[in-house]
Coordinates of C-alpha atoms and ligand atoms in Angstrom, one line a residue:
M1 CA 86.3 90.0 116.7
K2 CA 82.8 90.7 115.6
V3 CA 83.0 87.8 113.1
L4 CA 84.1 85.5 115.9
L5 CA 81.2 86.6 118.1
R6 CA 78.8 86.0 115.3
L7 CA 80.2 82.6 114.5
S8 CA 80.1 81.6 118.2
L9 CA 76.4 82.7 118.3
I10 CA 75.6 80.7 115.2
F11 CA 77.3 77.6 116.7
L12 CA 75.4 78.1 120.0
L13 CA 72.1 78.3 118.1
V14 CA 72.8 75.2 116.0
F15 CA 73.8 73.4 119.2
L16 CA 70.6 74.4 121.0
L17 CA 68.5 73.5 118.1
A18 CA 70.1 70.0 117.8
Q19 CA 69.6 69.5 121.6
C20 CA 65.9 70.5 121.2
L21 CA 65.4 68.1 118.2
G22 CA 67.0 65.3 120.1
A23 CA 64.8 65.8 123.1
N24 CA 61.8 66.0 120.9
E25 CA 62.7 62.7 119.2
E26 CA 63.2 61.0 122.6
E27 CA 59.7 62.2 123.7
S28 CA 58.1 61.0 120.5
F29 CA 59.8 57.6 120.8
A30 CA 58.5 57.4 124.4
R31 CA 55.0 58.1 123.2
E32 CA 55.3 55.4 120.5
R33 CA 56.6 53.0 123.2
K34 CA 53.6 53.6 125.4
Q35 CA 51.3 53.0 122.4
M36 CA 53.2 49.8 121.6
V37 CA 52.7 48.5 125.1
E38 CA 48.9 49.3 125.1
G39 CA 48.1 48.4 121.5
Q40 CA 50.3 45.4 120.8
I41 CA 51.1 43.8 124.1
E42 CA 48.4 44.5 126.7
A43 CA 45.8 44.2 124.1
R44 CA 47.0 40.7 123.3
G45 CA 46.8 39.6 126.9
V46 CA 50.2 40.1 128.4
A47 CA 49.3 41.2 132.0
D48 CA 52.5 40.9 134.1
K49 CA 53.1 44.5 135.3
R50 CA 56.9 44.1 135.5
V51 CA 57.0 42.9 131.9
L52 CA 54.8 45.8 130.8
R53 CA 56.9 48.3 132.7
A54 CA 60.2 47.0 131.2
M55 CA 58.7 47.1 127.7
E56 CA 57.7 50.7 128.3
T57 CA 61.1 51.6 129.7
V58 CA 63.8 50.1 127.4
P59 CA 64.6 52.3 124.4
R60 CA 64.2 49.7 121.6
H61 CA 65.2 52.3 119.0
L62 CA 68.8 52.4 120.5
F63 CA 69.2 48.6 119.9
V64 CA 68.3 48.6 116.2
P65 CA 70.5 49.9 113.3
E66 CA 69.9 53.5 112.3
D67 CA 68.3 52.7 109.0
V68 CA 65.3 51.0 110.7
R69 CA 65.2 53.2 113.8
A70 CA 61.9 54.9 112.6
Y71 CA 60.2 51.4 112.7
S72 CA 61.4 50.5 116.2
Y73 CA 57.9 50.5 117.8
L74 CA 56.0 48.9 115.0
D75 CA 54.3 45.5 115.4
T76 CA 57.1 43.7 113.5
P77 CA 60.5 42.0 113.8
L78 CA 63.4 44.1 112.4
P79 CA 66.8 43.3 110.8
I80 CA 69.8 43.9 113.1
G81 CA 72.6 43.1 110.7
S82 CA 74.6 39.8 110.0
G83 CA 71.3 38.3 108.7
Q84 CA 69.7 38.3 112.1
T85 CA 66.5 39.8 113.5
I86 CA 65.2 41.4 116.7
S87 CA 61.8 39.8 117.5
Q88 CA 58.4 41.5 117.3
P89 CA 57.9 43.4 120.6
Y90 CA 54.8 41.3 121.5
I91 CA 56.9 38.1 121.2
V92 CA 59.6 39.5 123.4
A93 CA 56.9 40.4 126.0
F94 CA 55.1 37.1 125.7
M95 CA 58.3 35.0 126.1
T96 CA 59.4 37.1 129.1
E97 CA 56.0 36.7 130.8
L98 CA 56.1 32.9 130.2
L99 CA 59.2 32.6 132.4
A100 CA 57.2 33.8 135.4
L101 CA 60.3 35.6 136.7
K102 CA 61.1 36.6 140.3
E103 CA 63.3 39.5 141.4
G104 CA 66.2 37.4 142.7
D105 CA 66.4 35.1 139.6
K106 CA 69.4 34.3 137.5
V107 CA 68.5 34.0 133.9
L108 CA 70.3 32.7 130.8
E109 CA 69.5 33.9 127.3
I110 CA 70.8 32.1 124.2
G111 CA 71.0 34.4 121.1
T112 CA 71.9 37.9 122.4
G113 CA 71.4 39.5 118.9
S114 CA 70.8 43.3 119.6
G115 CA 70.8 42.9 123.4
Y116 CA 67.3 44.2 123.6
Q117 CA 65.7 41.1 125.1
A118 CA 68.6 40.9 127.6
A119 CA 67.8 44.5 128.6
I120 CA 64.2 43.7 129.2
L121 CA 65.1 40.7 131.4
S122 CA 67.6 42.8 133.3
L123 CA 65.0 45.2 134.6
I124 CA 63.0 42.3 136.1
V125 CA 65.6 39.9 137.6
R126 CA 68.9 40.1 139.5
E127 CA 71.3 38.7 136.9
V128 CA 71.2 38.1 133.2
Y129 CA 73.8 36.0 131.2
T130 CA 73.5 36.0 127.5
I131 CA 75.4 34.2 124.8
E132 CA 75.8 35.2 121.1
I133 CA 77.5 33.1 118.5
K134 CA 78.3 36.0 116.1
R135 CA 81.2 38.0 117.5
D136 CA 80.3 41.3 115.9
L137 CA 76.8 41.2 117.3
A138 CA 78.1 40.2 120.8
K139 CA 80.5 43.1 120.7
R140 CA 77.8 45.6 119.6
A141 CA 75.3 44.4 122.2
R142 CA 77.9 44.5 125.0
E143 CA 78.7 48.1 124.1
I144 CA 75.1 49.4 124.0
L145 CA 74.1 47.5 127.2
Q146 CA 77.1 49.1 128.9
R147 CA 76.5 52.5 127.6
L148 CA 72.9 52.5 128.7
G149 CA 73.8 51.2 132.2
Y150 CA 72.4 47.6 132.1
D151 CA 75.0 46.6 134.6
N152 CA 73.5 43.2 135.6
V153 CA 73.9 41.8 132.1
T154 CA 77.0 39.8 131.0
V155 CA 77.4 39.1 127.3
Y156 CA 79.4 36.1 126.2
A157 CA 80.6 35.5 122.6
G158 CA 80.3 31.7 122.0
D159 CA 78.1 28.7 121.2
G160 CA 75.0 28.9 123.4
Y161 CA 74.2 25.3 122.6
L162 CA 76.6 24.4 125.4
G163 CA 75.2 27.0 127.9
L164 CA 77.4 28.3 130.8
P165 CA 78.2 25.3 133.0
G166 CA 80.2 27.5 135.4
E167 CA 77.2 29.7 136.2
A168 CA 74.5 27.0 136.4
P169 CA 71.9 26.4 137.7
F170 CA 69.6 29.0 136.1
D171 CA 66.2 29.8 137.4
A172 CA 65.1 30.5 133.8
I173 CA 66.5 30.0 130.3
M174 CA 65.3 31.7 127.1
I175 CA 66.4 30.5 123.7
T176 CA 65.7 33.1 121.0
A177 CA 66.7 31.0 118.0
A178 CA 64.9 28.0 116.5
T179 CA 66.1 24.5 117.3
P180 CA 64.8 21.1 116.2
E181 CA 65.6 19.7 119.7
I182 CA 66.3 21.3 123.0
P183 CA 70.1 21.3 123.7
P184 CA 70.7 18.8 126.4
A185 CA 73.3 20.9 128.2
L186 CA 70.7 23.7 128.6
L187 CA 68.2 21.2 130.1
D188 CA 70.9 20.1 132.5
Q189 CA 71.6 23.7 133.5
L190 CA 68.0 24.6 134.3
G191 CA 67.5 24.5 138.1
T192 CA 64.7 22.5 139.7
G193 CA 61.4 24.4 139.5
G194 CA 63.0 26.3 136.6
R195 CA 61.4 27.3 133.3
M196 CA 62.7 27.5 129.8
V197 CA 61.1 29.0 126.7
V198 CA 62.3 27.9 123.3
P199 CA 61.1 27.9 119.7
V200 CA 61.2 24.2 118.8
G201 CA 61.2 23.1 115.1
Q202 CA 63.0 23.2 111.8
P203 CA 64.4 26.6 110.7
S204 CA 62.5 28.2 107.8
R205 CA 59.2 26.6 108.8
T206 CA 57.1 27.8 111.7
Q207 CA 58.2 26.5 115.0
N208 CA 56.3 25.8 118.2
L209 CA 57.0 28.2 121.0
T210 CA 57.5 25.7 123.9
L211 CA 57.5 26.1 127.6
V212 CA 59.6 23.6 129.4
T213 CA 59.4 23.1 133.2
K214 CA 61.7 21.1 135.4
K215 CA 59.6 19.9 138.3
S216 CA 61.0 19.4 141.8
T217 CA 61.2 15.7 141.1
G218 CA 63.5 16.5 138.1
E219 CA 60.8 15.5 135.7
I220 CA 60.5 17.6 132.5
S221 CA 57.2 18.8 131.2
R222 CA 56.6 20.5 127.8
E223 CA 53.8 22.7 126.7
E224 CA 53.4 24.0 123.1
L225 CA 52.0 27.5 123.1
A226 CA 52.1 29.3 119.8
P227 CA 53.5 29.1 116.3
V228 CA 56.5 31.4 115.8
L229 CA 59.2 32.0 113.2
F230 CA 62.8 32.4 114.5
V231 CA 66.2 32.4 112.8
P232 CA 68.1 29.1 113.4
L233 CA 70.3 28.2 116.3
T234 CA 73.6 27.5 114.6
R235 CA 76.9 25.8 115.6
Y236 CA 80.5 26.8 114.8
Ligands
SAH1 N1 67.2 38.1 121.4 C1 67.7 38.9 120.3 C2 67.3 38.4 119.0 C3 67.8 37.1 118.7 S1 68.0 36.6 117.0 C4 67.4 40.3 120.5 O1 66.7 40.7 121.5 O2 67.8 41.1 119.6 C5 68.8 35.1 117.3 C6 70.3 35.3 117.6 O3 70.8 34.0 118.0 C7 71.1 35.7 116.5 O4 71.8 36.9 116.8 C8 72.1 34.5 116.2 O5 73.4 34.9 115.8 C9 72.1 33.9 117.6 N2 72.5 32.5 117.6 C10 72.3 31.5 116.7 N3 72.8 30.3 117.1 C11 73.4 30.6 118.3 C12 74.2 29.8 119.2 N4 74.4 28.5 119.0 N5 74.6 30.4 120.3 C13 74.4 31.7 120.6 N6 73.7 32.5 119.8 C14 73.2 31.9 118.6

């Protein structure tokens, strides 16, 4: 009996210690996240309060593989498996700000990857649709988004080059993979007055982060904003 009591006490202590360490880890990640927003994102000129708040809220460390978790809030892209990467936090914030989102917007993302960018978008707008060509990544992103309660995100496994005609038009479209030319289906699915942000250029060279606007006349304007390096938009 005594042995049993002692064992239960030991289990209880170990359990409490683990809880404590977990809570501490979350607190220290939250501190790192705040520093990331101030030092990497605000400092470089991102000013949209909703974007800054989303970047401070979403636990980036839960979207990356465990072996790189400690680097979650560093000023760098990280590998997420299947040869793909999650963008540097500043690039995520900058691209989100460029879309000039409104609360009621319906947004399409091409290249779900880890699901992190979709989570950021989901805190700012009403509905997020995101397409990932690699089935294992789509499945993992869907699971983590669901587990963390990002209920207004729908993840599709498929070729984002074709968009989602059934859900169009979109108020904004973000492509998070490099493409030499903007997929015509996605231009079609952008609503009037809508904005699209896309890295345009050849893979394995720097691309031009491009802001595309569809005016009320239907006319398309393009503005090249910054050199970036993304993994390629691929086809099946
Ligand atoms: N936005 C992601 C990172 C994107 S990395 C994040 O927040 O983590 C680019 C992703 O685009 C990769 O996961 C890659 O598999 C995916 N991709 C490449 N071509 C695609 C296509 N045609 N349709 C959908 N996804 C594609």
